[in-house]
Short mmCIF file of C-alpha atoms in Angstrom, two decimals:
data_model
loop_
_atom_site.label_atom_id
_atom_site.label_comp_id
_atom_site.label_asym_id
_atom_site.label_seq_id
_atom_site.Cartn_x
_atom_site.Cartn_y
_atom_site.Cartn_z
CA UNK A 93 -51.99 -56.83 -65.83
CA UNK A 94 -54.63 -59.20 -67.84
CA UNK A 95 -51.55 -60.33 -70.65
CA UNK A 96 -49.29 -61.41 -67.20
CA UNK A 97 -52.09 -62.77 -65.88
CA UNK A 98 -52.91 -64.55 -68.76
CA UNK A 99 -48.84 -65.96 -69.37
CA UNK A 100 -48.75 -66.97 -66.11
CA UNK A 101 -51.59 -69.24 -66.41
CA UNK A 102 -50.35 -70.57 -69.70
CA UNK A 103 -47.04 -71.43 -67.77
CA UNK A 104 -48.55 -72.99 -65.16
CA UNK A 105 -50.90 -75.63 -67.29
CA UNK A 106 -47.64 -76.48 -69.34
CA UNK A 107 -45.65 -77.01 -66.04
CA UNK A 108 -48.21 -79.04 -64.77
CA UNK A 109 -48.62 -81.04 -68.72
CA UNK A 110 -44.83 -81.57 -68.21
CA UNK A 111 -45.30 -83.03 -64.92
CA UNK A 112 -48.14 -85.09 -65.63
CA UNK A 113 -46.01 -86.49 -69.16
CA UNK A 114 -43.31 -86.94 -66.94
CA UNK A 115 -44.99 -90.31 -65.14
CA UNK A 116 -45.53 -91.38 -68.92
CA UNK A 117 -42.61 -93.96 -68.91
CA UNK A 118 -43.02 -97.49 -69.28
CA UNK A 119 -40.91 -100.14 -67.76
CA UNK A 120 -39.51 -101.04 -71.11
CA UNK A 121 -38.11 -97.87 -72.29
CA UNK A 122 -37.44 -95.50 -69.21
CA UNK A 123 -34.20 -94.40 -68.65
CA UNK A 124 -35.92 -93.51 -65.38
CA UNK A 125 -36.42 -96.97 -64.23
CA UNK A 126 -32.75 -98.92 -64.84
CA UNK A 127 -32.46 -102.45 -65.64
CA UNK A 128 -28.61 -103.27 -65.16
CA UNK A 129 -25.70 -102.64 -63.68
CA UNK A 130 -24.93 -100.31 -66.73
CA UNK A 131 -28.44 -98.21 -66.07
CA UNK A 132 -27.84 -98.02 -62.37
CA UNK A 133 -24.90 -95.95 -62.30
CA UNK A 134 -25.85 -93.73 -65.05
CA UNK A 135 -28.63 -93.19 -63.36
CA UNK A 136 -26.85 -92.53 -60.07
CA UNK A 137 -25.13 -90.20 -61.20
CA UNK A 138 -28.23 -88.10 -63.31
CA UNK A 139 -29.47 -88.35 -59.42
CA UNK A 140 -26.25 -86.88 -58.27
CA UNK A 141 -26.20 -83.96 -60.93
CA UNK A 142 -29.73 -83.24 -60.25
CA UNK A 143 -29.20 -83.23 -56.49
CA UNK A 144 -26.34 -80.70 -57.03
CA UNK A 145 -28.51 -78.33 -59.19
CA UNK A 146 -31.36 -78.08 -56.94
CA UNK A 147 -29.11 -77.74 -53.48
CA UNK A 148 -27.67 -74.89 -55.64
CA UNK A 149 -31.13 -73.33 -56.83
CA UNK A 150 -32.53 -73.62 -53.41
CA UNK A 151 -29.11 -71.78 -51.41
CA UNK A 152 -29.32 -68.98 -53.94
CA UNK A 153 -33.39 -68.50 -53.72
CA UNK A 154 -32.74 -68.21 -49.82
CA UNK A 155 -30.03 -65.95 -50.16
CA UNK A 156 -31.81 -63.99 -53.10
CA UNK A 157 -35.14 -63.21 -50.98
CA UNK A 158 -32.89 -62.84 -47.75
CA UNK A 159 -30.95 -59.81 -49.46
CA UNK A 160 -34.32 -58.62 -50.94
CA UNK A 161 -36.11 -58.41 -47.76
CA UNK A 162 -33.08 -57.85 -45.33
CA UNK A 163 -31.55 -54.50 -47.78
CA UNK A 164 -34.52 -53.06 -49.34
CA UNK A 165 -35.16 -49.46 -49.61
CA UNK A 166 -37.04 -47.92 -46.26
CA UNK A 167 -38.65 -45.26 -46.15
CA UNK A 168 -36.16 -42.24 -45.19
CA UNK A 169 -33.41 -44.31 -45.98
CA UNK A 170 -33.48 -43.38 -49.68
CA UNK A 171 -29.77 -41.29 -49.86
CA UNK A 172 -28.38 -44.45 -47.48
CA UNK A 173 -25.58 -46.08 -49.14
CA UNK A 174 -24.83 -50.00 -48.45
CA UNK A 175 -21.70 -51.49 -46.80
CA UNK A 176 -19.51 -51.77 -50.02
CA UNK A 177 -18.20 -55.35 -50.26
CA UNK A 178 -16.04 -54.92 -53.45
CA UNK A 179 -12.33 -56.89 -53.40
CA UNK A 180 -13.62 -58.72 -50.13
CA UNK A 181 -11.31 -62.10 -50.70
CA UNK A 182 -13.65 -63.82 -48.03
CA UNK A 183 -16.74 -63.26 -50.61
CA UNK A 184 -14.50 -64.16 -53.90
CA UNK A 185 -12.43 -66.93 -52.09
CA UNK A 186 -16.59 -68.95 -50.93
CA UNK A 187 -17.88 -68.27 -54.22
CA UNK A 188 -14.71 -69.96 -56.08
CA UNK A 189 -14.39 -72.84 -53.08
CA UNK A 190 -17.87 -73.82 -53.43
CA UNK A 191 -18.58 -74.76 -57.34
CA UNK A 192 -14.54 -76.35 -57.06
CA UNK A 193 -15.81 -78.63 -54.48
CA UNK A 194 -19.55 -79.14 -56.23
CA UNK A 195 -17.70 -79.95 -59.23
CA UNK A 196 -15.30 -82.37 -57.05
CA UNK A 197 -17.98 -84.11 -55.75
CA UNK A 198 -19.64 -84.84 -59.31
CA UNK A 199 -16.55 -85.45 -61.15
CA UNK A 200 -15.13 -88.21 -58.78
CA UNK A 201 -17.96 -90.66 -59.36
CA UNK A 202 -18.71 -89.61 -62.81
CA UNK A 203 -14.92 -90.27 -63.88
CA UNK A 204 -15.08 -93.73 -62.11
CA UNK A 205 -17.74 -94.78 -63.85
CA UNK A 206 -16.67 -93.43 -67.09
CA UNK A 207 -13.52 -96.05 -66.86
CA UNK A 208 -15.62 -98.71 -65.16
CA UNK A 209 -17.90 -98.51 -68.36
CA UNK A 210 -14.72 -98.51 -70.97
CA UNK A 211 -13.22 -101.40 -70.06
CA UNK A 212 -13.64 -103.86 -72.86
CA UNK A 213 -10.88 -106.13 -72.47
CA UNK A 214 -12.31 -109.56 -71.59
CA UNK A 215 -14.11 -109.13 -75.37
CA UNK A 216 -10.41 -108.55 -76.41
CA UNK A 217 -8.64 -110.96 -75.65
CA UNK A 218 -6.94 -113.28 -77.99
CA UNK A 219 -8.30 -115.93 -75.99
CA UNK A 220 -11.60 -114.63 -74.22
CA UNK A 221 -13.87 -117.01 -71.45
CA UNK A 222 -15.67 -119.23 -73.92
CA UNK A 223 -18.72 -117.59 -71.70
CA UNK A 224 -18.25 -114.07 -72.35
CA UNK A 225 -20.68 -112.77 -74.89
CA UNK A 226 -20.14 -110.66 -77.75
CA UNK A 227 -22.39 -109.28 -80.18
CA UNK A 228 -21.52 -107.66 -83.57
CA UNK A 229 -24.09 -104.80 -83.97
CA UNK A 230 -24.46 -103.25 -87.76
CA UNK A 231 -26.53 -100.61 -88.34
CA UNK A 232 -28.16 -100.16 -91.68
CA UNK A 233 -31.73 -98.33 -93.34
CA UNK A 234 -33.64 -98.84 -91.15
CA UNK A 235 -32.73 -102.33 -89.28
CA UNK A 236 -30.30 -103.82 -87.31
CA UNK A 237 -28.39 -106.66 -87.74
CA UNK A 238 -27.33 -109.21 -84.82
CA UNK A 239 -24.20 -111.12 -84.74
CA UNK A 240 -23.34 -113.40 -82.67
CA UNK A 241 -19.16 -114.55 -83.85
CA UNK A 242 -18.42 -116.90 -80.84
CA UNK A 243 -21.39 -119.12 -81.66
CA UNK A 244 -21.60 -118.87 -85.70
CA UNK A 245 -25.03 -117.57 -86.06
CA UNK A 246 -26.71 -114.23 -87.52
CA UNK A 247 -30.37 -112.38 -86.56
CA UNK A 248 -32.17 -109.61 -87.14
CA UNK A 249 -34.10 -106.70 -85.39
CA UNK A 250 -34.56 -109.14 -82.17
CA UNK A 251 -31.45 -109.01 -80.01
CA UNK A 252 -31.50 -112.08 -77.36
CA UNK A 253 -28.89 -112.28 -74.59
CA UNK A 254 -28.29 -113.48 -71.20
CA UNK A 255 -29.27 -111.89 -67.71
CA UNK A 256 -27.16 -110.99 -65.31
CA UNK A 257 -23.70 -110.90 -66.68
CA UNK A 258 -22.00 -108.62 -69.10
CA UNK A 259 -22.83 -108.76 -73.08
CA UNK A 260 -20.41 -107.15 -74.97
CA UNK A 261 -20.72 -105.06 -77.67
CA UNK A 262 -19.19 -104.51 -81.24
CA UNK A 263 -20.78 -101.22 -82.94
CA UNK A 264 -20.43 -100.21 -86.66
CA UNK A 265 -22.89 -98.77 -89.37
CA UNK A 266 -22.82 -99.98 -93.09
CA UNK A 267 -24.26 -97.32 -94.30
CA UNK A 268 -24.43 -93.49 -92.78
CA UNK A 269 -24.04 -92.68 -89.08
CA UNK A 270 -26.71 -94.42 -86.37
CA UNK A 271 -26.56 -94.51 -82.76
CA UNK A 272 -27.40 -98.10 -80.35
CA UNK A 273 -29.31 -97.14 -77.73
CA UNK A 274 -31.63 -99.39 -75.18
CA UNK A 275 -33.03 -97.06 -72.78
CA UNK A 276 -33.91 -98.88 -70.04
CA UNK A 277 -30.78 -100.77 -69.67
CA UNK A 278 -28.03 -98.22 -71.08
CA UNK A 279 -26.66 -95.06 -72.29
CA UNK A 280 -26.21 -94.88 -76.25
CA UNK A 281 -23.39 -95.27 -78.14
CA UNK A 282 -22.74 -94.42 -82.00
CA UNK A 283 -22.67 -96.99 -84.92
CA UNK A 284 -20.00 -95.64 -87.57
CA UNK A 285 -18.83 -96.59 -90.87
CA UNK A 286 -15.45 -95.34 -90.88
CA UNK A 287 -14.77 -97.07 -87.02
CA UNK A 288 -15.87 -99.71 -84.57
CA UNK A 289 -17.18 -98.82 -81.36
CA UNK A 290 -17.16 -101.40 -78.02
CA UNK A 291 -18.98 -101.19 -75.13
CA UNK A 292 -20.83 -103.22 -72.76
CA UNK A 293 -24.36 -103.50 -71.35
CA UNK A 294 -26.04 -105.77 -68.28
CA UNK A 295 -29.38 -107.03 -68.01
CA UNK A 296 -30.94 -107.47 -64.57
CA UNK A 297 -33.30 -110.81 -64.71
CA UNK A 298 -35.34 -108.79 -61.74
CA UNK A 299 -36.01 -105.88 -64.05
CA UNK A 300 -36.83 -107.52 -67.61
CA UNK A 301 -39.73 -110.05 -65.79
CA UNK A 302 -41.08 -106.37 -64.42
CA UNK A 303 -40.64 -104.97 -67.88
CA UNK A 304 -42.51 -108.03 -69.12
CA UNK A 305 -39.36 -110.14 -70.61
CA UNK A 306 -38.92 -107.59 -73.89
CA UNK A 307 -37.39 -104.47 -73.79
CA UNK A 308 -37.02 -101.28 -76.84
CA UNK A 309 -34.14 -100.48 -78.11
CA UNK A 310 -33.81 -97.62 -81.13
CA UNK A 311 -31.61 -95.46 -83.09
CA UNK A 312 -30.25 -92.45 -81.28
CA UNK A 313 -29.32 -90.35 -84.43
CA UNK A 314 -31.20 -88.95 -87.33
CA UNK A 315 -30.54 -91.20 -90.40
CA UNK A 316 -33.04 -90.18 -92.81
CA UNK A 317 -36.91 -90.20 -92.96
CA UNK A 318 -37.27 -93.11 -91.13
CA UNK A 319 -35.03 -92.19 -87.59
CA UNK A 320 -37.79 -92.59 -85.38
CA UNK A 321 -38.78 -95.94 -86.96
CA UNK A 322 -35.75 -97.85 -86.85
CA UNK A 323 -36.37 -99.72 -83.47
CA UNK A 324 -35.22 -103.46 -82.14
CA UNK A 325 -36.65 -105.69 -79.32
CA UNK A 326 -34.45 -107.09 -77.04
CA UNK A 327 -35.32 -110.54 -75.36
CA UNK A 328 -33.01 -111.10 -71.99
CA UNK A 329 -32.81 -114.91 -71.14
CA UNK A 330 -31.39 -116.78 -68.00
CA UNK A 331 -28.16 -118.24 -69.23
CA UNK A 332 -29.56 -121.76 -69.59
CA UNK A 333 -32.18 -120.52 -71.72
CA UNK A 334 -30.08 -118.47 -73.99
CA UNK A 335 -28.04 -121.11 -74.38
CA UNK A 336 -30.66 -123.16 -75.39
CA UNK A 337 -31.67 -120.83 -77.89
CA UNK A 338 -28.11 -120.32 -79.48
CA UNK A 339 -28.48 -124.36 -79.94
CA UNK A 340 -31.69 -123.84 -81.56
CA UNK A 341 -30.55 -121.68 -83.73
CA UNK A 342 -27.46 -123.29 -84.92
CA UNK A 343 -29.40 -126.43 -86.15
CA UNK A 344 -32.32 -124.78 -87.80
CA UNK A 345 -33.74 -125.49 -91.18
CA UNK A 346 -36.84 -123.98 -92.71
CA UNK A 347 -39.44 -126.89 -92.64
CA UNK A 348 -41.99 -126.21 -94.80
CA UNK A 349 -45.14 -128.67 -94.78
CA UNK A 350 -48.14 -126.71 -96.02
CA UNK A 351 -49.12 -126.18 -99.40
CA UNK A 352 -49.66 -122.66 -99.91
CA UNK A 353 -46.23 -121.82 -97.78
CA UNK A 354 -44.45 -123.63 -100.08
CA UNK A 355 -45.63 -121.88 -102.81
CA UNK A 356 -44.78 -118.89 -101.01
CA UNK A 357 -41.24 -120.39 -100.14
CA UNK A 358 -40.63 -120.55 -104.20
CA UNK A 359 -41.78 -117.42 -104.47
CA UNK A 360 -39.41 -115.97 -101.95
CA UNK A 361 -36.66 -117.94 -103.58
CA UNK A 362 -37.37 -116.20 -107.05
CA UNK A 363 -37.20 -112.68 -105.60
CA UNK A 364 -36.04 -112.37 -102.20
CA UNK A 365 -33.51 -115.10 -101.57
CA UNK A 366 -30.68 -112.67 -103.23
CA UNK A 367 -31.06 -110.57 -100.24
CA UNK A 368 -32.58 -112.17 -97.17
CA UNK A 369 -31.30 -115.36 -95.54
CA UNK A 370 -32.94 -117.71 -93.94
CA UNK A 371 -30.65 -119.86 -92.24
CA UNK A 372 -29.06 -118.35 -88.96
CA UNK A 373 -25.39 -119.47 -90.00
CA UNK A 374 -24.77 -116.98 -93.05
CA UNK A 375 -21.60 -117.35 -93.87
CA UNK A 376 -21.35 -114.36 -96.54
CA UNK A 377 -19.52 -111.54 -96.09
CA UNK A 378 -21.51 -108.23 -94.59
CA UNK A 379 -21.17 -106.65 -97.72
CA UNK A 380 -23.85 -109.26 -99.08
CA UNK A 381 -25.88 -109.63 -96.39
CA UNK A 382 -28.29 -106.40 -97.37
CA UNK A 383 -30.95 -107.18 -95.96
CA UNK A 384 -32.13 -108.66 -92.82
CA UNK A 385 -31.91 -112.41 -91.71
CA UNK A 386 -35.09 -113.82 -91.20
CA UNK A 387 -34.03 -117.20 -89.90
CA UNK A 388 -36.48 -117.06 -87.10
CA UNK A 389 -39.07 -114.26 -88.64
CA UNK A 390 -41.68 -116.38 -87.14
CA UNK A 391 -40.75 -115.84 -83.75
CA UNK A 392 -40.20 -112.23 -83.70
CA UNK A 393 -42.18 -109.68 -81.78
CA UNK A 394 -42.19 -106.88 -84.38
CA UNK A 395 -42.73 -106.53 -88.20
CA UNK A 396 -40.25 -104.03 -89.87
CA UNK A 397 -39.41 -103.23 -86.19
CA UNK A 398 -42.83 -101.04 -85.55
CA UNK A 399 -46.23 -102.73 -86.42
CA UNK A 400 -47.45 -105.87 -84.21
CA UNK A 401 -46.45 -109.20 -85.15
CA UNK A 402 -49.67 -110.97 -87.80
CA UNK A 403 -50.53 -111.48 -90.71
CA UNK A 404 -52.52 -108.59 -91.32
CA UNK A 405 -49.44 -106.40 -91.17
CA UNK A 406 -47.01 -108.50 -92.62
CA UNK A 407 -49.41 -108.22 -95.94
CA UNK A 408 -49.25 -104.87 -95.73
CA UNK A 409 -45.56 -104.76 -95.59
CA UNK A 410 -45.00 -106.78 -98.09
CA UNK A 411 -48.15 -104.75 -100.27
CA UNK A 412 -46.02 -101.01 -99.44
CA UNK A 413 -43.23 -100.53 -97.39
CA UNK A 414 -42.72 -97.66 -98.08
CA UNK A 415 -46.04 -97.00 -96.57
CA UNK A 416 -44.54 -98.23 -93.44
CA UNK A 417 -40.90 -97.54 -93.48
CA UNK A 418 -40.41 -94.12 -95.83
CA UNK A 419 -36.83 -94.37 -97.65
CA UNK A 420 -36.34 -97.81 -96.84
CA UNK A 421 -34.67 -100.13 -99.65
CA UNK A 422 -36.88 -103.08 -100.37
CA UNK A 423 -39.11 -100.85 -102.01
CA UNK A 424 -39.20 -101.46 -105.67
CA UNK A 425 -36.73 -104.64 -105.25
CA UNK A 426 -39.29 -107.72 -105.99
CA UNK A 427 -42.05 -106.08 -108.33
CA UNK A 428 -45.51 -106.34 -108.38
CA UNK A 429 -47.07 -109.00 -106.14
CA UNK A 430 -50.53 -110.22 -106.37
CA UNK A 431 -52.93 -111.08 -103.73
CA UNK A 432 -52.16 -115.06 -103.93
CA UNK A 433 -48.79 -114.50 -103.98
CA UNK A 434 -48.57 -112.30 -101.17
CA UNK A 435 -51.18 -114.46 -99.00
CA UNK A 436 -48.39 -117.50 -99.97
CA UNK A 437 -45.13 -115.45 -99.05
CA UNK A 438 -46.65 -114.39 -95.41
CA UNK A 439 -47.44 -118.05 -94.68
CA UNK A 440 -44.14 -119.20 -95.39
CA UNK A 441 -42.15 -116.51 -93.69
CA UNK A 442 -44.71 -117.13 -90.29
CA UNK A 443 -43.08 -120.54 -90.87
CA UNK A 444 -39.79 -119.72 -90.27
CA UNK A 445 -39.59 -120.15 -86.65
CA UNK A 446 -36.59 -121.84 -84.63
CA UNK A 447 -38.76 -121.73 -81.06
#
C-alpha cells in the first residue's frame, strides 16, 4: 500500500512538472504560438488531432466506468452469466464506422494542407515574379549559409526576409545530413547532400513585433557533437525594409578607419581570408566558400550562432572554439594567436557592418 502510495505521488509531481514546463515557451521558438500562414495550419491541424484523441479518450472512459458500474458482480449473482454479444454486426459494424469517419475527418484537412504546402512552382519558373523570394539554404558543421540568387548576395547564420508574403526555400547540406527548422513559423524540413529540398515558409509582421523582431531557427537532426548548437536568427522585415537591406548589402565594402582594426584586418587577411569572405557578393563556387560569410558580422545578433553578440565572447571564440562549438572546423586552422592580435581581429570584424 505505502510503495503505490508512494508511485502515485511521484506521478503526480511529474504530471504537474510537465504541466508547469509546458507554459515554458517563448514567443520566438514555440511551435505553440504560430507566426505565419505556414505555422497556422500546422498548428490547426495538431489542434484537430488532439481534439480527436481526447473526444476518443473521454467516450471510452464513460463507456469503461459505465460497463464497470452498470455489469459488476452482485452479490448472489455470482453463477449469472452476461447477455453474450459475440458476432453482433451492429457492435462490429460502430466500432469500424467510427475510427473510418475519425480518420476521414483528420485526413481531409491534413491532405489539403499537405499539397497547399508543396507547391513550389512560382520559385520554378523559368521566369519567376522578380518579387518572389528565394533563398538557397546550405547546411554545413555547425552553420548555415544564406543565399540569396535573385539579388547576387551571400550571408551567414542571420537569415533576413520579408513579412507577409511567401519566401521560398532551396535546402541542401554540404556536408552530412541536417534538418531547417524555425519553430515558430514552420514545420522542418531536411538539408541533404545527395538532393535538394524546396519548400516555403510565411512570416506574419503581427507575430515577429510580438516575438520581438528576431526569431530561432536550428538544426532538426543530430549531426555530430555540436546538434544542439547549430542555431540561426532570423530577422523578418516589411518589404520596403528588406529591400533596403538587400541594397545595402549589394554595395558594401569593409571600411576600415581605426588603427588597431586595421591591424586586425591584415591579420585576418594572412589567416582567415582563404576561408571567410567579407564581401556579400561571393562569387566562388560553394565548394570554396567553407566557411561562413561575414560581410555584415557586425550586425549580427549571435556569435558562432549561441553566445551574445560582444567583444567579450567574440575573444573567446576566436581564443577556443572548440570550447564553444565541439567538432567544429576552424579549430586548429589559423594557429596560435596572441592577446594583441586577437584584441585587433575582434575590432575589425565588429567593423564589418552593412546597417
Amino acid at each position: 500500500m505505502k510503495k503505490w502510495l508512494l508511485n502515485w505521488r511521484l506521478f503526480s509531481l511529474f504530471s504537474v512538472i510537465a504541466l508547469l514546463l509546458a507554459g515554458c515557451g517563448k514567443p520566438f521558438l514555440s511551435t505553440l504560438q504560430p507566426a505565419g500562414e505556414v505555422a497556422d495550419m500546422q498548428y490547426s491541424l495538431m489542434l484537430l488531432s488532439t481534439a480527436i484523441m481526447v473526444l476518443v479518450i473521454i467516450v471510452v472512459t464513460i463507456i469503461f466506468v459505465y460497463v464497470v458500474i452498470r455489469f459488476r458482480q452482485r452479490k448472489g449473482e455470482e453463477k449469472k452469466i452476461p447477455k453474450q454479444v459475440e458476432g453482433s454486426h451492429k457492435l462490429e459494424i460502430i466500432w469500424t464506422v467510427i475510427p473510418i469517419l475519425l480518420l476521414i475527418i483528420l485526413a481531409v484537412p491534413t491532405v489539403s494542407a499537405t499539397f497547399k504546402l508543396a507547391d513550389v512552382k512560382p520559385m520554378n519558373k523559368e521566369k519567376r515574379d522578380k518579387n518572389i523570394v528565394v533563398v538557397n539554404v546550405r547546411a554545413n558543421l555547425y552553420w548555415w549559409e544564406f543565399e540569396y540568387p535573385d539579388y547576387g548576395i551571400i550571408t551567414s547564420q542571420d537569415l533576413v526576409v520579408p513579412t507577409n508574403e511567401r519566401v521560398y526555400f532551396n535546402l541542401k547540406a554540404s556536408d552530412v545530413k541536417h534538418s531547417f527548422w524555425i519553430p515558430a513559423v514552420g514545420g522542418k524540413m531536411d538539408t541533404n547532400v545527395e538532393n535538394k529540398n524546396q519548400f516555403w515558409l510565411e512570416f506574419d509582421q503581427k507575430a515577429t513585433d510580438e516575438a520581438g523582431g528576431i526569431f530561432y531557427g536550428k538544426c532538426a537532426e543530430l549531426c555530430g557533437p555540436s546538434h544542439a548548437l547549430m542555431d540561426f536568427k532570423v530577422k523578418p522585415l516589411p518589404r520596403e525594409e528588406f529591400d533596403q537591406w538587400v541594397e545595402k548589402m549589394k554595395n558594401a565594402k569593409p571600411v576600415v578607419t581605426d588603427s588597431v582594426a586595421k591591424e586586425g584586418e591584415a591579420i585576418f587577411n594572412k589567416s582567415c581570408i582563404g576561408c571567410h569572405a567579407v564581401s556579400p557578393v561571393d562569387n566562388r563556387p560553394e565548394q570554396a566558400r567553407t566557411a561562413p560569410n561575414l560581410a555584415n558580422f557586425g550586425d549580427r545578433t549571435r556569435i558562432a550562432g549561441v553566445l551574445e553578440h560582444n567583444e567579450e565572447n567574440l575573444k573567446k571564440w576566436l581564443k577556443d572554439p572548440d570550447s564553444v562549438k565541439p567538432g567544429n572546423k576552424m579549430t586548429g586552422t589559423y594557429g596560435n594567436l596572441t592577446d594583441e592580435q586577437i584584441n585587433a581581429l575582434t575590432k575589425y570584424l565588429m567593423s564589418l557592418k552593412v546597417e
